[in-house]
């Protein structure tokens, strides 16, 4: 039995096949262009394994419709990538492979992947955020995704503005929500350079840490997780972690007991492999339930 | 078989007994004074039913330790009510009744109660907030409380300040968190009168609605629930509901699909009975699992 995984990102797709112990035997990367070009390569990849392929787990960029009872279940919905808007991802694939598939957001897949990683064996619940071109979040409690059949969007939570920050925010829906103030494009929008080119001692990093610390405070109060993981491009700036922890401490005022902050607010343990593992976990679970 | 329930509130305790179909056969109200006085009356009440009493579900004011693995599980912890601080609620009762008991926060109990109400039969997940002397929240997804063994504290979420509001907030931990800006004492602190004496056309109600609408936006993004219920003393001001819905609409910008707002943001269907029903549901579930 072979398990398939598709991490469908906004810039690249990763397709992988693995055995039941999640040992990945082959993986490829495909550029995200338009549905026809990209998906043809996806189909070609999995066709090689068709005889033994038991199911495919999908974690997609969004917004998506992940509600199994919805008529547009399995679609990418109102994405700014116009070519992908309203693309019926799941049924397109089902046209080529008549096997079980799971469909969730890429960040939910990463959250599930991290939850099942070796490092998090003792963890009963965790929340995974990706801070990159946008901010997405996925929350797992006892192996189950919070948000039920839908998917959570806590990247757009409303938070307090830093007193030194008057940037209007990039979010087309909310302006200065968390994503609008703290994702990668908000750095470019403020300083006309990318985060990776901003000096480590630039005052912005404390502002960003203040926003991400608020995110961690709210996350703690909404979910009381065992761990909050921040991944994604912006978090490659590792100096952010101690800054976030420090501001979390100042904001939390010991109100919520979270244990050792070094363990509580941390980077991903799987690097960029979390989403693929999460897709594999989800399709395996679905196959076992069936 | 008789089921017991204790809704332990900061001003009064409600003790009730019911059959397995949750028909309450007797309930009494006890003033919350000090643990000895109050708890003696609690014990006396349940002693009458000792022969058939199968278990007691407890929903307590807090903060509490609800983590079953914790050495102080079942305690009321850092409450400002000094006489109740560190009171070992669960073990006190266990000293009189050697039967199964469940222990959660009063607002979690209310959330569970509402989830099981007739009106919410079609609802898969809901969040219940009480807006009174403080703000507490409980979230249920498919019958399970979110927050695992702990309990959530989204009453203290960090939100944006209204541009016409410079009140510092009443929260001893966070100052101007949601509870600090929007609970009952923040009305008294601002205007030196109670909410019930504030005219319906006072500008404050729009400010309050803005804070509670932000709470609803964040709650939607964190949980994607089927319903958000606002109960508690402040919400007796029914004119708040349309104001909250209107501001929710303006803040959400159709980003999250929530259906009919009249159904989505609403008052409790069980009035003040939610917590008792929730306690009964929780102890019955615990007895079935055992």
XYZ file of C-alpha atoms in Angstrom:
580
model
C 0.000 0.000 0.000
C 1.300 3.400 -1.022
C 0.126 6.726 0.420
C 0.200 9.925 -1.604
C 0.587 13.510 -0.423
C 0.175 16.862 -2.162
C 1.334 20.023 -0.476
C -0.186 22.588 -2.803
C 1.521 25.884 -2.081
C 1.064 29.215 -3.771
C 4.519 29.112 -5.367
C 5.201 25.374 -5.557
C 3.518 22.013 -5.209
C 5.258 19.114 -3.489
C 4.015 15.658 -4.403
C 5.227 12.639 -2.463
C 4.582 8.945 -2.062
C 5.338 6.960 1.076
C 4.830 3.611 2.746
C 2.492 3.155 5.684
C 5.262 4.119 8.105
C 5.502 7.452 6.263
C 8.891 6.748 4.749
C 8.860 8.957 1.674
C 10.178 7.002 -1.310
C 9.853 9.744 -3.915
C 9.012 13.412 -3.901
C 8.933 16.044 -6.613
C 8.503 19.785 -6.710
C 6.268 21.415 -9.327
C 5.962 25.125 -10.002
C 2.538 26.612 -9.285
C 1.515 28.194 -12.577
C -2.030 27.535 -13.803
C -4.239 24.563 -12.839
C -3.891 22.769 -16.162
C -0.079 22.914 -16.347
C 0.556 22.216 -12.681
C -2.105 19.563 -12.219
C -1.038 17.636 -15.338
C 2.358 17.135 -13.715
C 0.697 16.124 -10.450
C -1.381 13.494 -12.245
C 1.651 12.212 -14.183
C 3.561 11.779 -10.927
C 0.897 9.726 -9.181
C 0.041 7.713 -12.335
C 3.383 5.930 -11.881
C 2.107 4.508 -8.598
C -1.488 3.932 -9.589
C -1.571 0.183 -8.904
C -0.694 0.484 -5.229
C -1.818 4.009 -4.450
C -4.402 3.685 -1.650
C -5.242 7.359 -1.187
C -4.003 10.937 -1.432
C -3.855 13.529 1.327
C -4.051 17.115 0.106
C -3.015 20.275 1.935
C -3.755 23.288 -0.242
C -3.174 27.010 -0.276
C -6.437 28.828 0.111
C -8.950 29.961 0.897
C -10.445 26.550 0.282
C -13.791 24.923 0.938
C -12.988 22.059 3.283
C -16.522 21.426 4.516
C -17.394 17.917 3.334
C -21.110 18.722 3.299
C -20.676 21.767 1.072
C -21.506 21.655 -2.670
C -18.135 23.282 -3.379
C -16.178 20.963 -1.086
C -12.670 20.492 -2.427
C -12.517 23.806 -4.279
C -9.946 26.546 -3.954
C -12.264 29.544 -3.502
C -11.607 33.306 -3.420
C -7.822 33.257 -3.882
C -6.109 36.311 -5.388
C -4.453 33.867 -7.853
C -7.123 34.328 -10.466
C -6.311 31.216 -12.484
C -6.915 29.086 -9.413
C -10.060 30.837 -8.241
C -12.944 28.336 -7.893
C -10.720 25.512 -9.139
C -12.329 22.192 -8.235
C -9.123 20.600 -6.957
C -10.608 17.470 -5.471
C -12.887 16.529 -8.356
C -10.160 17.222 -10.889
C -7.988 14.620 -9.170
C -10.896 12.242 -8.605
C -11.315 12.231 -12.399
C -7.949 10.491 -12.634
C -7.808 8.478 -9.420
C -10.884 6.822 -7.948
C -9.422 6.475 -4.452
C -10.039 8.155 -1.064
C -8.630 11.655 -0.644
C -8.514 14.124 2.224
C -8.595 17.863 1.652
C -7.487 20.529 4.107
C -5.439 23.733 4.161
C -1.665 23.587 3.815
C -1.206 25.054 7.268
C -3.625 22.562 8.831
C -1.570 19.818 7.177
C 1.589 21.294 8.695
C -0.050 21.437 12.122
C -0.983 17.762 11.872
C 2.511 16.897 10.637
C 4.167 18.678 13.548
C 1.728 17.075 15.977
C 2.895 13.632 14.825
C 6.606 14.451 14.744
C 9.005 12.606 17.009
C 9.761 15.791 18.905
C 6.141 16.318 19.837
C 5.323 12.814 21.072
C 4.460 14.142 24.530
C 2.388 17.008 23.191
C -1.408 16.713 23.411
C -2.236 19.887 21.503
C -0.355 22.396 19.405
C -0.897 25.357 17.158
C 1.178 25.930 14.034
C 1.520 29.349 12.405
C 3.212 30.097 9.136
C 4.414 33.680 8.788
C 5.303 34.354 5.177
C 3.506 36.085 2.326
C 0.438 35.661 4.536
C -0.162 34.324 8.030
C -2.004 31.056 8.449
C -2.687 28.962 11.522
C -3.740 25.390 12.253
C -4.652 23.966 15.654
C -4.613 20.324 16.730
C -6.067 18.944 19.941
C -5.639 15.211 20.658
C -4.999 14.596 16.972
C -8.144 16.407 15.808
C -8.083 19.678 13.901
C -9.899 22.502 15.638
C -12.395 24.200 13.347
C -14.196 21.012 12.511
C -14.890 20.605 8.835
C -13.987 24.196 8.060
C -10.569 25.642 8.662
C -9.368 28.296 11.014
C -8.123 31.696 9.937
C -6.442 33.032 13.045
C -3.809 34.689 10.863
C -6.423 37.427 10.474
C -7.106 37.948 14.186
C -7.579 41.535 15.337
C -4.827 42.713 17.674
C -3.588 45.933 19.218
C -1.456 48.282 17.200
C 2.071 49.090 18.407
C 2.310 52.734 19.530
C 5.264 53.325 17.147
C 3.513 51.828 14.145
C 1.157 53.770 11.897
C 1.322 51.465 8.875
C -2.159 50.928 7.472
C -1.713 47.213 6.909
C -1.860 45.082 3.761
C -4.942 42.938 4.309
C -7.577 43.654 1.656
C -10.305 42.524 4.066
C -9.245 43.846 7.478
C -6.438 46.311 6.819
C -4.499 46.094 10.068
C -5.300 42.571 11.270
C -2.367 40.336 12.264
C -1.609 39.328 8.669
C -2.037 42.915 7.493
C 0.528 44.178 9.990
C 2.915 41.273 10.422
C 3.256 39.175 7.250
C 6.137 39.546 4.818
C 4.436 42.058 2.465
C 3.934 44.441 5.410
C 7.734 44.694 5.706
C 8.049 45.455 2.010
C 5.144 47.886 2.276
C 6.747 49.768 5.154
C 10.419 49.850 4.138
C 10.507 48.878 0.487
C 12.946 46.104 1.251
C 12.410 42.505 2.185
C 12.688 41.190 5.715
C 15.855 39.279 4.922
C 17.538 42.582 3.998
C 16.428 44.407 7.148
C 19.206 44.706 9.757
C 18.843 42.541 12.848
C 18.900 45.622 15.069
C 16.182 47.431 13.103
C 13.399 48.722 15.365
C 10.819 46.896 13.232
C 11.694 43.512 14.661
C 10.459 44.573 18.094
C 7.216 45.807 16.543
C 6.810 42.508 14.707
C 7.636 40.582 17.882
C 4.942 42.593 19.684
C 2.366 41.507 17.092
C 3.428 37.867 17.137
C 3.512 37.907 20.955
C -0.096 39.131 20.984
C -0.890 36.327 18.585
C 0.712 33.880 21.041
C -1.233 35.370 23.989
C -4.557 35.094 22.169
C -3.678 31.607 20.967
C -2.923 30.574 24.542
C -6.245 31.937 25.782
C -8.324 30.460 22.956
C -6.759 27.017 22.890
C -4.506 26.472 25.937
C -2.199 24.386 23.715
C 0.938 22.600 24.899
C 2.994 24.367 22.237
C 2.889 27.195 19.692
C 5.069 26.776 16.599
C 5.981 29.671 14.303
C 7.263 28.640 10.881
C 7.408 30.192 7.416
C 9.751 32.537 5.608
C 9.688 35.464 8.041
C 10.588 33.168 10.941
C 13.915 32.274 9.332
C 14.945 35.384 11.281
C 15.765 33.325 14.353
C 16.458 36.399 16.483
C 12.679 36.898 16.481
C 12.054 33.992 18.844
C 13.673 35.460 21.987
C 12.007 38.793 21.224
C 8.563 37.162 20.922
C 9.077 35.207 24.146
C 10.100 38.347 26.019
C 7.077 40.312 24.845
C 4.788 37.351 25.473
C 6.016 37.344 29.057
C 5.304 41.060 29.434
C 1.822 40.734 27.926
C 0.810 37.523 29.652
C 1.829 38.710 33.126
C 1.870 35.077 34.295
C -1.897 34.973 33.774
C -1.802 31.743 31.785
C 0.608 29.055 32.993
C 2.540 27.867 29.943
C 5.680 26.293 31.405
C 9.106 26.830 29.860
C 8.781 29.508 27.186
C 11.670 28.060 25.145
C 9.589 24.944 24.613
C 6.253 26.722 24.429
C 7.020 29.223 21.671
C 9.291 27.573 19.165
C 10.178 26.886 15.544
C 9.063 23.839 13.542
C 10.778 20.532 14.251
C 10.217 19.201 10.746
C 11.391 22.213 8.788
C 9.645 22.190 5.447
C 8.495 18.563 5.700
C 5.584 19.161 8.078
C 2.826 19.567 5.496
C 3.732 16.421 3.536
C 3.824 14.355 6.726
C 0.516 15.865 7.792
C -1.086 14.956 4.445
C 0.172 11.391 4.815
C -1.155 11.187 8.397
C -4.542 12.478 7.364
C -5.028 10.133 4.429
C -3.845 7.168 6.489
C -6.316 8.050 9.243
C -9.112 8.394 6.697
C -8.263 4.994 5.209
C -8.285 3.386 8.678
C -11.664 4.944 9.498
C -13.212 3.787 6.245
C -29.842 6.741 39.400
C -29.659 10.409 40.330
C -27.237 12.933 38.820
C -25.993 15.933 40.795
C -24.909 19.351 39.522
C -23.193 22.273 41.196
C -22.980 25.606 39.429
C -20.539 27.379 41.724
C -20.792 31.069 40.919
C -19.035 33.981 42.539
C -22.239 35.317 44.119
C -24.372 32.160 44.374
C -24.185 28.395 44.106
C -26.945 26.408 42.433
C -27.197 22.759 43.438
C -29.521 20.459 41.562
C -30.427 16.797 41.229
C -31.913 15.238 38.128
C -32.786 11.937 36.545
C -30.842 10.485 33.615
C -32.989 12.442 31.159
C -31.864 15.628 32.930
C -35.262 16.373 34.443
C -34.313 18.468 37.461
C -36.312 17.275 40.486
C -34.908 19.710 43.037
C -32.654 22.734 42.950
C -31.527 25.166 45.615
C -29.609 28.421 45.619
C -26.925 29.046 48.219
C -25.151 32.339 48.821
C -21.409 32.291 48.090
C -19.840 33.401 51.371
C -16.861 31.377 52.633
C -16.045 27.772 51.733
C -17.089 26.334 55.099
C -20.509 27.997 55.254
C -21.379 27.537 51.613
C -20.019 24.034 51.208
C -21.761 22.760 54.357
C -25.082 23.638 52.722
C -23.946 21.990 49.484
C -23.104 18.786 51.359
C -26.398 18.860 53.298
C -28.327 19.165 50.049
C -26.713 16.189 48.360
C -26.727 14.056 51.555
C -30.516 13.756 51.129
C -29.924 11.889 47.880
C -26.869 9.933 48.919
C -28.305 6.429 48.314
C -28.996 6.991 44.611
C -26.556 9.764 43.765
C -24.314 8.389 40.993
C -22.061 11.386 40.433
C -21.762 15.161 40.611
C -20.846 17.534 37.782
C -19.228 20.774 38.940
C -18.899 24.037 37.037
C -17.015 26.529 39.171
C -16.053 30.172 39.115
C -12.326 30.501 38.698
C -9.591 30.514 37.915
C -9.606 26.803 38.612
C -7.182 23.963 38.027
C -9.073 21.621 35.722
C -6.103 19.607 34.527
C -6.711 16.075 35.800
C -2.997 15.298 35.855
C -2.145 18.302 38.013
C -1.421 17.924 41.754
C -3.852 20.779 42.426
C -6.582 19.414 40.137
C -9.990 20.439 41.453
C -8.789 23.572 43.263
C -10.036 27.104 42.852
C -6.719 28.893 42.366
C -5.792 32.595 42.199
C -9.284 34.082 42.649
C -9.601 37.610 44.076
C -12.097 36.074 46.568
C -9.449 35.477 49.193
C -11.443 32.992 51.269
C -11.763 30.738 48.243
C -8.194 31.052 47.044
C -6.578 27.617 46.781
C -9.743 25.945 48.056
C -9.598 22.233 47.251
C -13.179 22.049 45.978
C -13.092 18.550 44.564
C -11.382 16.830 47.476
C -13.577 18.608 49.976
C -16.630 17.086 48.298
C -14.929 13.722 47.798
C -14.531 13.628 51.600
C -18.319 13.377 51.861
C -19.262 11.536 48.682
C -17.125 8.751 47.264
C -18.603 8.956 43.770
C -17.374 10.166 40.332
C -17.246 13.918 39.826
C -16.353 16.178 36.900
C -14.775 19.578 37.391
C -14.716 22.411 34.895
C -15.289 26.163 34.764
C -18.830 27.556 35.084
C -18.647 29.011 31.604
C -17.449 25.729 30.098
C -20.425 24.071 31.796
C -22.733 26.672 30.231
C -21.184 26.069 26.812
C -21.805 22.331 27.135
C -25.351 22.982 28.369
C -26.168 25.215 25.409
C -24.600 22.707 23.032
C -27.034 20.052 24.256
C -30.093 22.301 24.287
C -33.045 21.530 22.048
C -32.482 24.713 20.080
C -28.940 23.702 19.179
C -29.598 20.143 18.009
C -28.284 20.943 14.529
C -25.235 22.768 15.815
C -21.876 20.967 15.632
C -19.832 23.557 17.471
C -20.537 26.663 19.489
C -18.832 29.200 21.690
C -20.497 30.632 24.784
C -19.410 33.925 26.353
C -20.645 35.369 29.603
C -20.298 39.142 29.850
C -20.846 40.192 33.444
C -18.486 41.105 36.281
C -15.870 39.442 34.086
C -15.847 37.892 30.620
C -15.482 34.152 30.276
C -15.727 31.897 27.268
C -16.210 28.192 26.619
C -15.960 26.454 23.238
C -17.460 23.116 22.269
C -16.699 21.197 19.077
C -18.594 17.945 18.450
C -19.417 17.719 22.151
C -15.806 18.131 23.271
C -14.544 21.183 25.120
C -11.744 22.989 23.340
C -8.781 23.603 25.614
C -8.421 19.960 26.523
C -7.912 19.383 30.205
C -7.310 23.055 30.904
C -9.844 25.718 30.256
C -9.879 28.591 27.826
C -9.656 32.248 28.805
C -10.656 34.081 25.667
C -12.384 36.700 27.809
C -8.891 38.136 28.143
C -8.071 38.267 24.413
C -6.184 41.329 23.194
C -8.252 43.466 20.832
C -8.091 46.890 19.197
C -9.086 49.931 21.172
C -11.983 52.080 19.904
C -10.718 55.472 18.712
C -13.166 57.273 21.064
C -12.173 55.261 24.107
C -9.222 56.122 26.324
C -10.300 54.158 29.388
C -7.315 52.297 30.825
C -9.227 49.063 31.483
C -9.940 47.126 34.670
C -7.987 43.915 34.164
C -5.296 43.559 36.832
C -3.266 41.398 34.449
C -3.714 42.936 31.006
C -5.275 46.356 31.598
C -7.149 46.846 28.351
C -7.850 43.289 27.235
C -11.452 42.428 26.266
C -12.520 41.860 29.878
C -10.678 45.000 30.979
C -12.514 47.147 28.429
C -15.883 45.462 28.067
C -17.028 43.734 31.283
C -19.519 45.303 33.707
C -16.923 46.949 35.990
C -15.516 48.868 33.003
C -18.883 50.640 32.682
C -18.863 51.547 36.363
C -15.216 52.591 36.059
C -15.949 54.890 33.119
C -19.253 56.484 34.108
C -19.706 55.714 37.797
C -23.061 54.122 37.075
C -24.029 50.587 36.229
C -24.843 49.434 32.733
C -28.508 48.974 33.539
C -28.705 52.687 34.388
C -26.956 53.830 31.202
C -29.388 55.171 28.569
C -29.934 52.970 25.535
C -28.747 55.778 23.236
C -25.524 56.373 25.180
C -22.470 56.363 22.899
C -20.842 53.710 25.078
C -23.020 50.919 23.727
C -21.479 51.331 20.260
C -18.020 51.181 21.810
C -18.967 48.038 23.721
C -20.516 46.534 20.576
C -17.236 47.236 18.755
C -15.310 45.272 21.383
C -17.753 42.371 21.404
C -17.834 42.365 17.580
C -14.043 42.037 17.552
C -14.419 39.191 20.020
C -16.880 37.543 17.616
C -14.516 38.064 14.646
C -11.597 36.499 16.493
C -13.791 33.686 17.770
C -14.913 32.972 14.197
C -11.339 32.859 12.956
C -10.015 30.733 15.811
C -12.854 28.202 15.960
C -15.125 28.561 12.892
C -18.072 27.636 15.148
C -21.669 27.236 14.002
C -22.823 29.754 16.619
C -21.583 32.353 19.105
C -23.727 32.925 22.183
C -23.381 35.983 24.406
C -24.955 35.649 27.859
C -24.428 37.185 31.290
C -25.663 40.333 33.038
C -24.412 42.922 30.544
C -26.172 41.114 27.689
C -29.577 41.669 29.301
C -29.276 44.887 27.272
C -30.862 43.260 24.254
C -30.273 46.291 22.041
C -26.612 45.242 22.045
C -27.212 42.278 19.740
C -28.108 44.200 16.560
C -25.232 46.601 17.274
C -22.758 43.726 17.626
C -24.016 42.076 14.429
C -23.694 45.317 12.493
C -20.128 45.912 13.636
C -19.246 42.268 13.083
C -20.369 42.671 9.494
C -18.228 45.774 9.048
C -15.163 44.101 10.584
C -15.549 40.705 8.927
C -16.031 42.125 5.420
C -17.517 38.786 4.346
C -14.120 37.199 4.878
C -15.501 34.325 6.926
C -18.794 32.810 5.771
C -21.017 32.575 8.833
C -24.530 32.395 7.399
C -27.470 34.292 8.902
C -26.061 36.681 11.516
C -29.282 36.582 13.585
C -28.642 32.892 14.178
C -24.869 33.174 14.354
C -24.532 35.832 17.063
C -27.268 35.296 19.590
C -28.326 35.108 23.226
C -28.543 31.907 25.290
C -31.468 29.578 24.632
C -31.474 28.197 28.178
C -31.334 31.492 30.059
C -29.709 30.813 33.403
C -30.121 27.043 33.245
C -27.251 26.334 30.858
C -24.553 25.653 33.451
C -26.641 23.191 35.473
C -27.568 21.267 32.317
C -23.912 21.293 31.248
C -22.821 19.890 34.619
C -25.412 17.116 34.306
C -24.281 16.336 30.745
C -20.652 16.177 31.791
C -21.156 13.882 34.763
C -23.445 11.614 32.750
C -20.826 11.366 29.987
C -18.134 10.598 32.578
C -20.281 7.842 34.114
C -20.912 6.311 30.668
C -17.199 6.373 29.833
C -16.235 4.731 33.145
